[in-house]
XYZ file of C-alpha atoms in Angstrom:
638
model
C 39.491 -11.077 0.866
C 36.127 -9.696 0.988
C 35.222 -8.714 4.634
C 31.322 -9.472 3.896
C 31.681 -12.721 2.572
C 33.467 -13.825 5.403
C 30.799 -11.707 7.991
C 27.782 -12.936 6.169
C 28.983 -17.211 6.162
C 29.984 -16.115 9.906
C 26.618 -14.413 10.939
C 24.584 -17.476 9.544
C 26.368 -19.805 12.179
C 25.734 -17.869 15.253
C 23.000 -15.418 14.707
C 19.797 -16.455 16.548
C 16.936 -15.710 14.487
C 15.175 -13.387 16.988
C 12.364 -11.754 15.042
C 10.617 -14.986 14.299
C 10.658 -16.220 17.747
C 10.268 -12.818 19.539
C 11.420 -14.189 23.285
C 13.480 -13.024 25.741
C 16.776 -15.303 25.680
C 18.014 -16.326 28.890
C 21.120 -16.323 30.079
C 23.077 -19.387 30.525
C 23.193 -21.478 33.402
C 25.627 -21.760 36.047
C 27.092 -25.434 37.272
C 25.897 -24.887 40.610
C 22.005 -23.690 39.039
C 22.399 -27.158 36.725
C 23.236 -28.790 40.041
C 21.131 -27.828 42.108
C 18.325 -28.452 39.504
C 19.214 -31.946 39.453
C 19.989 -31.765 35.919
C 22.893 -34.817 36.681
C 25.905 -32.276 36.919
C 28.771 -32.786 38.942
C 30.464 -30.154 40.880
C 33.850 -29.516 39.449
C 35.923 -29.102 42.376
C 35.112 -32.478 43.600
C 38.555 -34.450 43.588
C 40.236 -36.731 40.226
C 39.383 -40.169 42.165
C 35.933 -39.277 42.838
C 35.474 -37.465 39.527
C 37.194 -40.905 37.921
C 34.777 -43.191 40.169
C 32.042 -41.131 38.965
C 32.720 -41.394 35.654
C 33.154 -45.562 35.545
C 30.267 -45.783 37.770
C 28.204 -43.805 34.811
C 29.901 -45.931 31.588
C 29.048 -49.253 33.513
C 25.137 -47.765 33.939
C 25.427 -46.534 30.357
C 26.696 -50.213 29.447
C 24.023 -51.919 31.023
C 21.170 -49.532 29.897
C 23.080 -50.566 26.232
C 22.723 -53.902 26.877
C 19.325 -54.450 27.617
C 17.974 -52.182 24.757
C 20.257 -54.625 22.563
C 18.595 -57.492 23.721
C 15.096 -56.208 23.316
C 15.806 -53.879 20.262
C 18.245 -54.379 17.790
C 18.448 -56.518 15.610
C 21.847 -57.920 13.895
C 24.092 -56.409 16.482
C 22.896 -52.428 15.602
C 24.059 -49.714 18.024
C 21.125 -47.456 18.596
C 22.152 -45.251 22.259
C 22.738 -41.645 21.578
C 25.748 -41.875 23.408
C 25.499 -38.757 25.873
C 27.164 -38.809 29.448
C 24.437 -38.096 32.318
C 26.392 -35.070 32.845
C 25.375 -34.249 29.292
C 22.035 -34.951 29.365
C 21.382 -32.782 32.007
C 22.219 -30.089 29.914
C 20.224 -30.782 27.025
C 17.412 -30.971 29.740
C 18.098 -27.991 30.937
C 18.129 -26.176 27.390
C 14.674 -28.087 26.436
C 13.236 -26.770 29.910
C 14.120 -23.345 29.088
C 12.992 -23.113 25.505
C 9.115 -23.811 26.858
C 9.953 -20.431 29.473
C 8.613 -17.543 28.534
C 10.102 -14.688 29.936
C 9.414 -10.998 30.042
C 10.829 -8.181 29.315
C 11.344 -5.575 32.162
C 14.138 -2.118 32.664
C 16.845 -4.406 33.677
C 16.765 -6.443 30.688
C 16.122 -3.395 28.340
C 19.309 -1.701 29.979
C 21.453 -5.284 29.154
C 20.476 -4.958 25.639
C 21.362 -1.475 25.527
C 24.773 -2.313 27.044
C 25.515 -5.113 25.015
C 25.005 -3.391 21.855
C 26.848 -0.052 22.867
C 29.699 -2.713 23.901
C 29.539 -4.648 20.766
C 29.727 -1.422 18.581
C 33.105 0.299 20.914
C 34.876 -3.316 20.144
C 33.787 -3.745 16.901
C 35.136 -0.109 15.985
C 38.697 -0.461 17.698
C 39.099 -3.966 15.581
C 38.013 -2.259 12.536
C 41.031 0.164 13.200
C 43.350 -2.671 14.822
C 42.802 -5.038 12.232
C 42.108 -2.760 9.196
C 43.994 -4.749 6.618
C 42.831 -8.423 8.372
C 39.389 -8.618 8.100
C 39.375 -11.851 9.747
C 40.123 -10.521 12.881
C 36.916 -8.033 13.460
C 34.651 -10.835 11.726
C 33.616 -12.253 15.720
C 33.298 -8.484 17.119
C 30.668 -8.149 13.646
C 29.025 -11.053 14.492
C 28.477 -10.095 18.017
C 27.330 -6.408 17.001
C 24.804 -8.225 14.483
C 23.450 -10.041 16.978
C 23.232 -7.449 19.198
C 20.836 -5.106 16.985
C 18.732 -8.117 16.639
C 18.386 -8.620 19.843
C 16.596 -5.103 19.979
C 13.623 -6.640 18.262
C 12.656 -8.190 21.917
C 11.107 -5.011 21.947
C 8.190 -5.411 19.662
C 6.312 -7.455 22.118
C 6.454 -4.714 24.556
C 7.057 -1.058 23.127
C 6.236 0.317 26.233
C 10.656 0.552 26.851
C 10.844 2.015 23.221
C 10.912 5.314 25.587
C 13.914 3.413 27.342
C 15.804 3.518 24.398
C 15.872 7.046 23.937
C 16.689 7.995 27.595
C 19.582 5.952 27.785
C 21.000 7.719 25.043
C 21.279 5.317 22.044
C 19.471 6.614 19.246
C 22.673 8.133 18.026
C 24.506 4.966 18.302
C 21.749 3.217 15.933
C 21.748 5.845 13.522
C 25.339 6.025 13.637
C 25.270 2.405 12.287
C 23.428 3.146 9.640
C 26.837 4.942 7.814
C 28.541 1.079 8.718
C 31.383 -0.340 6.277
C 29.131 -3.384 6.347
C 25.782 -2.623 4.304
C 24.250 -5.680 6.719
C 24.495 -3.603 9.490
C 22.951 -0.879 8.655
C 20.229 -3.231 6.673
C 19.580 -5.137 10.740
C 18.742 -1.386 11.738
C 16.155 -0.603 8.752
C 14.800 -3.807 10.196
C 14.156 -2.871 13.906
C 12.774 0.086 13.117
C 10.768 -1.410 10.118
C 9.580 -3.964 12.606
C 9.069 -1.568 15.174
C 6.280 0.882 13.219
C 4.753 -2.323 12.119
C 1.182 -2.747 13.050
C 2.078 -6.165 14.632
C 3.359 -3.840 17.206
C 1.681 -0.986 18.085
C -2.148 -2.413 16.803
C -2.362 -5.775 19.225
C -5.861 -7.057 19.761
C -7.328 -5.001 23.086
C -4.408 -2.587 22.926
C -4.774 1.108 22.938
C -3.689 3.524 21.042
C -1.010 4.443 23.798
C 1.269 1.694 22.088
C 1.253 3.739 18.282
C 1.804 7.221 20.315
C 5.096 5.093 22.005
C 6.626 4.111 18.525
C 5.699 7.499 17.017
C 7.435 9.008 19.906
C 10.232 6.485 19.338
C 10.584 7.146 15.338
C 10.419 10.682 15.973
C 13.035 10.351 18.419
C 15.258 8.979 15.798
C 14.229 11.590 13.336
C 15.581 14.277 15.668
C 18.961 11.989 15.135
C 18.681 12.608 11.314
C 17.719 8.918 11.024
C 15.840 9.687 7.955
C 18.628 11.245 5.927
C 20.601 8.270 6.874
C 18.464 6.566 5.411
C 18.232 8.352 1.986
C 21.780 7.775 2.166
C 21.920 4.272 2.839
C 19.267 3.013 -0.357
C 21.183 5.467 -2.813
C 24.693 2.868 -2.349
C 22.775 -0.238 -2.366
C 23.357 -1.918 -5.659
C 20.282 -4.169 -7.232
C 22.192 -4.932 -10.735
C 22.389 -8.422 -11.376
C 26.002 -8.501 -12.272
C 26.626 -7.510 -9.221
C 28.129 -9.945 -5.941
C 25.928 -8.657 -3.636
C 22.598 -7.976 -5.659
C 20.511 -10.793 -3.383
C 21.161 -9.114 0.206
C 20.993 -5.028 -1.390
C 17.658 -6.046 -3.078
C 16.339 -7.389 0.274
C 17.980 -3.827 1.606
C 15.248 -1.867 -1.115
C 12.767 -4.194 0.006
C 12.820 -3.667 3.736
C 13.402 -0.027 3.343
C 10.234 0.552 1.439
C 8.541 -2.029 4.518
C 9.357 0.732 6.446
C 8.329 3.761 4.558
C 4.820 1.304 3.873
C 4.570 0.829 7.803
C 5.438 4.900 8.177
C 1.951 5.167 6.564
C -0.167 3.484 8.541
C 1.902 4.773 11.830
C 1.853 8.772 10.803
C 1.326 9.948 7.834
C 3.092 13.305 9.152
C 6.167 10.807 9.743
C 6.282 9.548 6.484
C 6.048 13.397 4.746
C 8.817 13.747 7.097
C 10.026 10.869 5.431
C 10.298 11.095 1.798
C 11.293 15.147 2.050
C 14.443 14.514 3.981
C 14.741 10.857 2.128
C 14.257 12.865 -1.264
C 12.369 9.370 -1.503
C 10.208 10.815 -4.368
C 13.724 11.529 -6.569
C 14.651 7.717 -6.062
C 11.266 6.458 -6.609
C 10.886 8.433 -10.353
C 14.594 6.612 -10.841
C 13.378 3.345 -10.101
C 9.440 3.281 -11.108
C 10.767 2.805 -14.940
C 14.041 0.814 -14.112
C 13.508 -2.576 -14.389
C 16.253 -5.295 -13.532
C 14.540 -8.357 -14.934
C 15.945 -10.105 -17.716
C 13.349 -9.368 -19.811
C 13.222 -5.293 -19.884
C 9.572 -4.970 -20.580
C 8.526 -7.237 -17.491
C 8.671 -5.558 -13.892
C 10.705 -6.703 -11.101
C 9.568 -7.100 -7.708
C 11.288 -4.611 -6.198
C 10.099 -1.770 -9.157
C 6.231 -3.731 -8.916
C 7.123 -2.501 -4.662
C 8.469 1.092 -6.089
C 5.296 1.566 -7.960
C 3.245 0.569 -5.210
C 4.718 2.551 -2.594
C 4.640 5.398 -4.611
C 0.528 5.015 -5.061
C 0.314 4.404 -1.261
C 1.728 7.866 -0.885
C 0.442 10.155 -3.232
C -3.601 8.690 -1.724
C -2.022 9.234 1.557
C -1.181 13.125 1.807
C -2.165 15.383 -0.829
C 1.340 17.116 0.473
C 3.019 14.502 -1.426
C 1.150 15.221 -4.217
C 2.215 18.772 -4.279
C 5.843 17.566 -4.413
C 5.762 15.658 -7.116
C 7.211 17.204 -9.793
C 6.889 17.402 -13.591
C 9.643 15.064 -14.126
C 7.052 12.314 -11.941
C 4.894 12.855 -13.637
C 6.712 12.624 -16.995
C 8.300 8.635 -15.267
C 4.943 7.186 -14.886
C 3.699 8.501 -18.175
C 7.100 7.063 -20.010
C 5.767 3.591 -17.995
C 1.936 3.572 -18.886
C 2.910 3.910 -22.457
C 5.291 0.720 -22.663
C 1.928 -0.966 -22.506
C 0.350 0.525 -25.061
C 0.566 -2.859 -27.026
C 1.715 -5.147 -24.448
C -0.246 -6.979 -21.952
C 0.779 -7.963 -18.742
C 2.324 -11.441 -18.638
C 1.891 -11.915 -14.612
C 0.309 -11.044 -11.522
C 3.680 -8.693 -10.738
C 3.333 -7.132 -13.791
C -0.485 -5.971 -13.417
C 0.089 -5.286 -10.106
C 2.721 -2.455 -11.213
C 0.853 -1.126 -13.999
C -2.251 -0.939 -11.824
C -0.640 1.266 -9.412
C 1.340 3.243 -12.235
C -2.319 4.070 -12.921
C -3.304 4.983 -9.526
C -0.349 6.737 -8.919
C -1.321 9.041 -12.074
C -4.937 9.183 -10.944
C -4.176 10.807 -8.052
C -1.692 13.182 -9.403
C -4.489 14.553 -11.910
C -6.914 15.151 -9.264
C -5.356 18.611 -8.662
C -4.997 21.233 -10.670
C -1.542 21.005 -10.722
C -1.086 17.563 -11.633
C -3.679 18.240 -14.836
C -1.614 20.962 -15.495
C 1.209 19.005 -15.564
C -1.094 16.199 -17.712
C -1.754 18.523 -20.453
C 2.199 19.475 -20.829
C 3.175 15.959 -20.946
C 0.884 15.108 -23.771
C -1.109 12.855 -21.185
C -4.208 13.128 -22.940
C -2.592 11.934 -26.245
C -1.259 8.890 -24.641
C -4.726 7.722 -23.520
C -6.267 8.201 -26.740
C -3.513 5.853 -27.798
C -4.352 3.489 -25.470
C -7.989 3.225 -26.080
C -7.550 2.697 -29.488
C -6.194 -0.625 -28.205
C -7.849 -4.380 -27.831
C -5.561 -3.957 -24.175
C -6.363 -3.709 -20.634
C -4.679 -0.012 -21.161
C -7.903 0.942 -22.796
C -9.545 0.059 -19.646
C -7.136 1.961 -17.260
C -7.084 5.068 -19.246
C -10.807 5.388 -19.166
C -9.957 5.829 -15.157
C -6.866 8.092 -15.525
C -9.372 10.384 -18.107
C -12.495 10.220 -15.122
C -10.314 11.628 -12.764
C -8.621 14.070 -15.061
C -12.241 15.115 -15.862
C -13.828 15.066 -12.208
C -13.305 18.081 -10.452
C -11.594 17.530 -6.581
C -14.626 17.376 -3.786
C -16.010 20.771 -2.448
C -13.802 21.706 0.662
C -16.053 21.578 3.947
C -16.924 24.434 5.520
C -14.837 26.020 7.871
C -14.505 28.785 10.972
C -13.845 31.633 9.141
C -15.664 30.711 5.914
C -19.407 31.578 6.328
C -22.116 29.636 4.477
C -23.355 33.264 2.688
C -19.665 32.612 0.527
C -20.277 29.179 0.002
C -23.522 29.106 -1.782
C -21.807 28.680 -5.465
C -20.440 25.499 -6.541
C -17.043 25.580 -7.414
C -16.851 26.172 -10.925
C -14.395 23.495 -13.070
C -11.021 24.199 -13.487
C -9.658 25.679 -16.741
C -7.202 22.464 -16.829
C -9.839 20.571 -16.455
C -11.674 22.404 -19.698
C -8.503 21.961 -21.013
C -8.280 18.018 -20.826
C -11.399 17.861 -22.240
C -11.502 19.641 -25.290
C -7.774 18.732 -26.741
C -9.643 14.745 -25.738
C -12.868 15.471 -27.877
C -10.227 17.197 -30.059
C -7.882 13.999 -29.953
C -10.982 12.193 -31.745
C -10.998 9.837 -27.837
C -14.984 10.328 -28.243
C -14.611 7.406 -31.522
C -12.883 5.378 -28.570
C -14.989 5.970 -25.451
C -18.355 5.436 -27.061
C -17.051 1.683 -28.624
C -16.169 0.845 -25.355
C -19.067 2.105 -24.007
C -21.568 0.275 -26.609
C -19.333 -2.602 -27.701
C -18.228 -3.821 -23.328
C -17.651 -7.017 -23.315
C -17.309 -8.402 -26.409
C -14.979 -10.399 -28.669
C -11.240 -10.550 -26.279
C -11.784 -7.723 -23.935
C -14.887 -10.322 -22.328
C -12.178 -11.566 -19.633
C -11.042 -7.901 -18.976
C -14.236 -6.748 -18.725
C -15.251 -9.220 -15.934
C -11.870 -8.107 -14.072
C -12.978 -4.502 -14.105
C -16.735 -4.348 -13.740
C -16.733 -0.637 -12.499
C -15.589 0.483 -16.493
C -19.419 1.066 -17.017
C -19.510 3.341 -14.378
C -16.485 5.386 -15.736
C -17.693 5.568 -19.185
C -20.510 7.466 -18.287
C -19.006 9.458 -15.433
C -16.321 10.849 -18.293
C -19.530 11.242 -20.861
C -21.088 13.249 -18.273
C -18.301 15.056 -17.189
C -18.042 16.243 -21.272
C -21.218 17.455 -21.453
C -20.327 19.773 -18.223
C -17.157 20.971 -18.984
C -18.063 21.697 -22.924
C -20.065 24.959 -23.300
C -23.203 25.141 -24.805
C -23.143 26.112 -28.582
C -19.585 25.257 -28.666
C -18.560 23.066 -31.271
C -17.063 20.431 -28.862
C -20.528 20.239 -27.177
C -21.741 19.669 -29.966
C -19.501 16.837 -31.022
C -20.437 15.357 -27.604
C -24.045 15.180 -28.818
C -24.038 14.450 -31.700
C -23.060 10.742 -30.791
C -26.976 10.926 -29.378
C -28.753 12.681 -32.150
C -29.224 11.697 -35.755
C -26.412 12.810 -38.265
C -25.490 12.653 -41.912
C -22.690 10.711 -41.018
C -23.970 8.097 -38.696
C -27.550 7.941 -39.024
C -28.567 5.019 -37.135
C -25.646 4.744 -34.592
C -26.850 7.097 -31.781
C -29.914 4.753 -31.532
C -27.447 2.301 -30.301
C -25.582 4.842 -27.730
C -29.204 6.205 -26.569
C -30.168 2.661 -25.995
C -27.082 2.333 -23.823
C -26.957 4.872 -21.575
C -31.020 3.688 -20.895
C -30.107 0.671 -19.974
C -27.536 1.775 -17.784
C -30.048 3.945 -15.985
C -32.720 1.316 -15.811
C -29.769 -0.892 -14.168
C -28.321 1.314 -11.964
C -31.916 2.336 -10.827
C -33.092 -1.090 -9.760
C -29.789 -1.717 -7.617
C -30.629 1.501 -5.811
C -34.014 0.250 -5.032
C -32.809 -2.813 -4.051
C -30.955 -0.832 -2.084
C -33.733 1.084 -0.297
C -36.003 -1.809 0.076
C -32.735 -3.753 2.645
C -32.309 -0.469 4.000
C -35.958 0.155 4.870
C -35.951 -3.995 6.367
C -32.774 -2.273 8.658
C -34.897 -1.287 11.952
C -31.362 0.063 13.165
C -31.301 2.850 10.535
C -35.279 3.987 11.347
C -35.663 7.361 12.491
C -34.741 10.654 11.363
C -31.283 11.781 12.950
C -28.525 12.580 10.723
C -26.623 9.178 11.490
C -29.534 7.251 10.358
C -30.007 9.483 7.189
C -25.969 9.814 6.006
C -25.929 5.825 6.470
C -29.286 5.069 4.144
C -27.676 7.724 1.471
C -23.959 5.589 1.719
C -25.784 2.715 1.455
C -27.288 3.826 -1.687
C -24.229 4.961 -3.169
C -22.682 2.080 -2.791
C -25.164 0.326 -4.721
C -24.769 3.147 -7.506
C -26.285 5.813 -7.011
C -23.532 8.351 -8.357
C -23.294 6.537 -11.919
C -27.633 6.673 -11.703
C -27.275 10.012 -11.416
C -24.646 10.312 -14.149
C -27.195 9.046 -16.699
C -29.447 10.916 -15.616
C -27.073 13.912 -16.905
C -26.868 12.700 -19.571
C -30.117 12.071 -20.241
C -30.627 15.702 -19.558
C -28.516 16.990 -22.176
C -29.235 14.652 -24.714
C -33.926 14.863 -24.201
C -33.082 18.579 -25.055
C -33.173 17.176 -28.285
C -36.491 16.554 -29.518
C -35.722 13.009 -31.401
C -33.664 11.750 -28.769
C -35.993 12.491 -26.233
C -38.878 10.541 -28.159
C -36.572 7.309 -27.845
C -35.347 7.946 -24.395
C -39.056 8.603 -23.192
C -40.319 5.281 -25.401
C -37.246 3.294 -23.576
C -37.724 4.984 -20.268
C -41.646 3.697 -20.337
C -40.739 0.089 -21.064
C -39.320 0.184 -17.784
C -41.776 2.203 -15.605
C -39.754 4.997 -15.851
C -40.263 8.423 -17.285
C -38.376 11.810 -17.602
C -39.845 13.349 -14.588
C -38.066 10.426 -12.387
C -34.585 11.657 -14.002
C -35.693 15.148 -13.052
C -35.985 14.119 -9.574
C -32.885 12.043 -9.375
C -31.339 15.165 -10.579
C -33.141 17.442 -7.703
C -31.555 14.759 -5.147
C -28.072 15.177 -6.854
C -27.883 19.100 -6.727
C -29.024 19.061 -3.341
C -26.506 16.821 -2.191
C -23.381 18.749 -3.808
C -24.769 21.928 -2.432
C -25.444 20.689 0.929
C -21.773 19.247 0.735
C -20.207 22.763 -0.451
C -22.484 24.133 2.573
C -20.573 21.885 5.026
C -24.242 20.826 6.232
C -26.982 18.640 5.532
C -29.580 21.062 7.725
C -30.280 23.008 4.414
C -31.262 20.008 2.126
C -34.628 20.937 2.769
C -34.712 24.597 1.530
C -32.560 23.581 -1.531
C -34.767 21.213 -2.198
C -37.883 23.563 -1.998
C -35.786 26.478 -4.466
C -35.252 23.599 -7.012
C -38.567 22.357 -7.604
C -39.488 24.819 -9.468
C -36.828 24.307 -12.098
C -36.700 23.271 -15.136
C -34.045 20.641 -16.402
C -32.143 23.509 -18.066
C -31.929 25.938 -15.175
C -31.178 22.550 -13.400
C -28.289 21.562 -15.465
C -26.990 25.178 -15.325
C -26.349 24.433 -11.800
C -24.415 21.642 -12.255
């Protein structure tokens, strides 16, 4: 006999369903209370005759009542009364009165729970020893401790007695639980906690942030009981295959365990590095990323699509993460993009998992490490593969190759790092170099500029629409070649040529010039758009820094960045004395000319120095030293 078949058709009987309804249960009522509330109860120790009289006295009222609702109601002799004694009723009045109650919680009832639960676990332990060959015989004493834990999740409404729970000493009885025979045991504790370092609990409308330091004080608390290793321990033996008995209720054990690690996140993101080190979370995630359990191996399940996603959540969340990650992570969600090389997503779960795959990759390149780690894995190879593609891989690995290409943001300037050291720009990292010349290598130039002068045509239209922000890519990885190539350098050179005349192609960099103009004339009126609302905005008049950092956001989010992107590579490419004659002709059309790039470009370098000086104070001096430039000696300081 299996013990939790027999728990689990016992616990769906008599387990209240606390977490929906989130109230205080009361205790039951005493005769005397159902009495005295003139709820129709009769005291017991009245005598058998009187009881007896009692009794008749109610049948002959219920008999009458019966009788006149037959004469006025039913119809061919029906019986419609419910058939309850008064006695009885009173009771079900009593247990409708109660439900509309809404109690509170307070210490006393806090230190019941606690009792009850430390009680339920001592009874169900000796009857799991008593009764070890009987299974039957503990399955009440498992109920009770279910019901028990649940009963814990009172406590979301009021984490102010989280602290309760930790000075009556019964952390170490939950995370003992956690190691239970009974894998639904230990799954009700994942979900107290999980619930627990919800926001639903700690982030309530008017609350302060007193509430998140109680539950971080609370999961801490349980940290210091090794809760997290427990729980390492406790996702490695559930068992998700479908052949298996139990695969429903251990799938819904993956799923709330990553609900918690999710709500760890959004808690304390030192909690949840606390987390996945002693979970060795990051091990079982590269396991389970490619591991799919569908029938259909190519498709993603829900739990790997929740895998995938918490992994992404992670590595944006704390760059420490990133550092863990390994080469063999890396070398799982590269084995992952490329199943899609030539196969598109059939569903929304689907997408959703290879969308974070590629997040999850983005934000492992943006270190040095993790484009280290790129380059070894034949990374770049696999996204010229994918652009060669008709897929929405060849849009995604435009985004992996902008970040591989973009160098990470200039770190602020601190205490003991004076402004006098800070006056060079960070030059780009040799991996970065790296990426780029094995891509221009990898012919991914043939790729880029198609997708770059053919967007939107033919069967990518749909994709296109989906991911309007490709544009923007396209020319921040065009740019980004130009920098990281050096001058004279045959890569450079094969970087340019796609904007210069050639024995090969002689007519097709007319159609990439054209391009990037357009771009630039786009991007150019949304940022004066831009500027005109802003300049309507009477709340961002005046000159302190507040008002001045919220016009420039506001710009960039109407795009300046990829405006000043073209302008880069309009830089490059009007060093060439045909190209410039068609970008100046196309700029004119517009009302634009090459001295507006050149002071686009003067607001660019200004702002990346003034961010690698830690302060926008010096934008004016910059400015003044870069006048004087020319676009050369301005793209030299790039």
């Amino acid at each position: 006999m299996d013990i939790n078949d027999i728990f689990k058709e016992t616990v769906t009987n008599t387990t209240l369903n606390v977490s929906k309804s989130k109230r205080r249960i009361a205790a039951a009522p005493s005769l005397r209370e159902l009495k005295d509330g003139g709820y129709g109860v009769t005291d017991r120790a009245e005598s058998p005759a009187k009881r007896a009289r009692s009794e008749d006295n109610d049948m002959a009222k219920t008999s009458s009542e019966n009788e006149d609702y037959n004469e006025e109601h039913d119809e061919d002799g029906r019986f419609f009364s419910d058939g309850l004694t008064t006695e009885e009723k009173g009771v079900m009045t009593w247990v409708d009165h109660m439900e509309e109650i809404e109690d509170t919680l307070d210490a006393a009832a806090v230190q019941r729970l606690v009792v009850r639960l430390e009680r339920a676990t001592s009874r169900n332990t000796e009857d799991r020893i008593t009764y070890a060959q009987s299974p039957e015989n503990f399955v009440e004493s498992e109920a009770e401790l279910d019901e028990a834990i649940q009963r814990l999740l009172l406590l979301t409404n009021d984490v102010q007695y989280l602290r309760m729970l930790d000075e009556l000493e019964v952390l170490p009885t939950l995370v003992g639980l956690m190691a239970h025979e009974n894998a639904d045991i230990a799954l009700d504790v994942i979900q107290l906690v999980a619930e627990l370092a919800a926001e639903d609990a700690w982030s309530q409308e008017g609350e302060s942030q007193e509430e998140r330091k109680m539950v971080v004080a609370f999961v801490t608390a349980m940290a210091r009981c090794e809760f997290f290793q427990a729980l390492g321990q406790n996702l490695r033996r559930l068992n998700e295959d479908i052949e298996s008995s139990e695969a429903e209720a251990d799938r819904q054990g993956v799923f709330q365990t990553l609900t918690l690690i999710e709500n760890l996140v959004s808690l304390d993101v030192t909690l949840a590095e606390k987390a996945v080190k002693e979970m060795d979370l990051l091990e079982w995630l590269r396991d389970r990323i490619p591991k799919s359990l569908a029938r259909d191996s190519v498709q993603a399940d829900s739990n790997q699509q929740y895998a995938a996603e918490i992994a992404s959540i992670l590595l944006q969340a704390s760059p420490e993460i990133c550092r863990q990650a390994g080469s063999s992570f890396m070398d799982a969600l590269l084995q992952c993009l490329a199943k899609h090389r030539k196969h598109t997503p059939v569903d929304d779960i689907e997408m959703e998992y290879l969308e974070n795959i590629v997040d999850s990759i983005c934000m492992l390149v943006a270190t040095p490490e993790g484009k280290q780690l790129f380059l070894d894995h034949e990374g770049v190879e696999l996204l010229v593969l994918l652009q060669k593609q008709h897929q929405v891989g060849r849009l995604l690995s435009i985004k992996i190759l902008d970040h591989a290409l973009s160098p990470p943001p200039p770190p602020p300037l601190s205490s003991n790092r004076s402004a006098e050291q800070s006056k060079d720009a960070p030059k780009p990292d040799k991996e970065a170099r790296a990426i780029a010349k094995r891509y221009i290598d990898g012919i991914g130039l043939k790729y880029l500029f198609s997708a770059l002068v053919h967007h939107g045509k033919g069967g990518m239209q749909k994709l296109y629409k989906k991911y309007p922000e490709c544009d923007d890519r396209i020319v921040s990885c065009i740019a980004w070649l130009l920098r990281l190539t050096e001058k004279g350098t045959p890569t450079h050179w094969r970087v340019l040529a796609k904007f210069v005349p050639s024995p090969v192609d002689p007519s097709g960099w007319k159609s990439n010039v054209d391009r990037i103009v357009e771009l630039n004339v786009a991007y150019s009126e949304r940022v004066r758009e831009a500027e005109d609302l802003t300049g309507d905005d009477r709340s961002l008049d005046g000159d302190d820094d507040d008002g001045a950092a919220e016009r420039y956001l506001n710009r960039m989010d109407a795009g300046l960045f990829s405006l000043q992107m073209t302008d880069i590579i309009i830089a490059f490419v009007s060093e060439e004395s045909q190209a410039r004659d068609r970008i100046e002709q196309r700029l004119r059309r517009k009302g634009r000319d090459i001295a507006t790039v050149r002071s686009e470009l003067v607001e660019y370098v200004v702002a990346r120095q003034a961010a690698i000086l830690g302060s926008v104070g010096n934008s004016s001096s910059i400015n003044t030293s870069l006048k004087s430039l020319s676009i050369s000696e301005m793209l030299a300081k790039l």
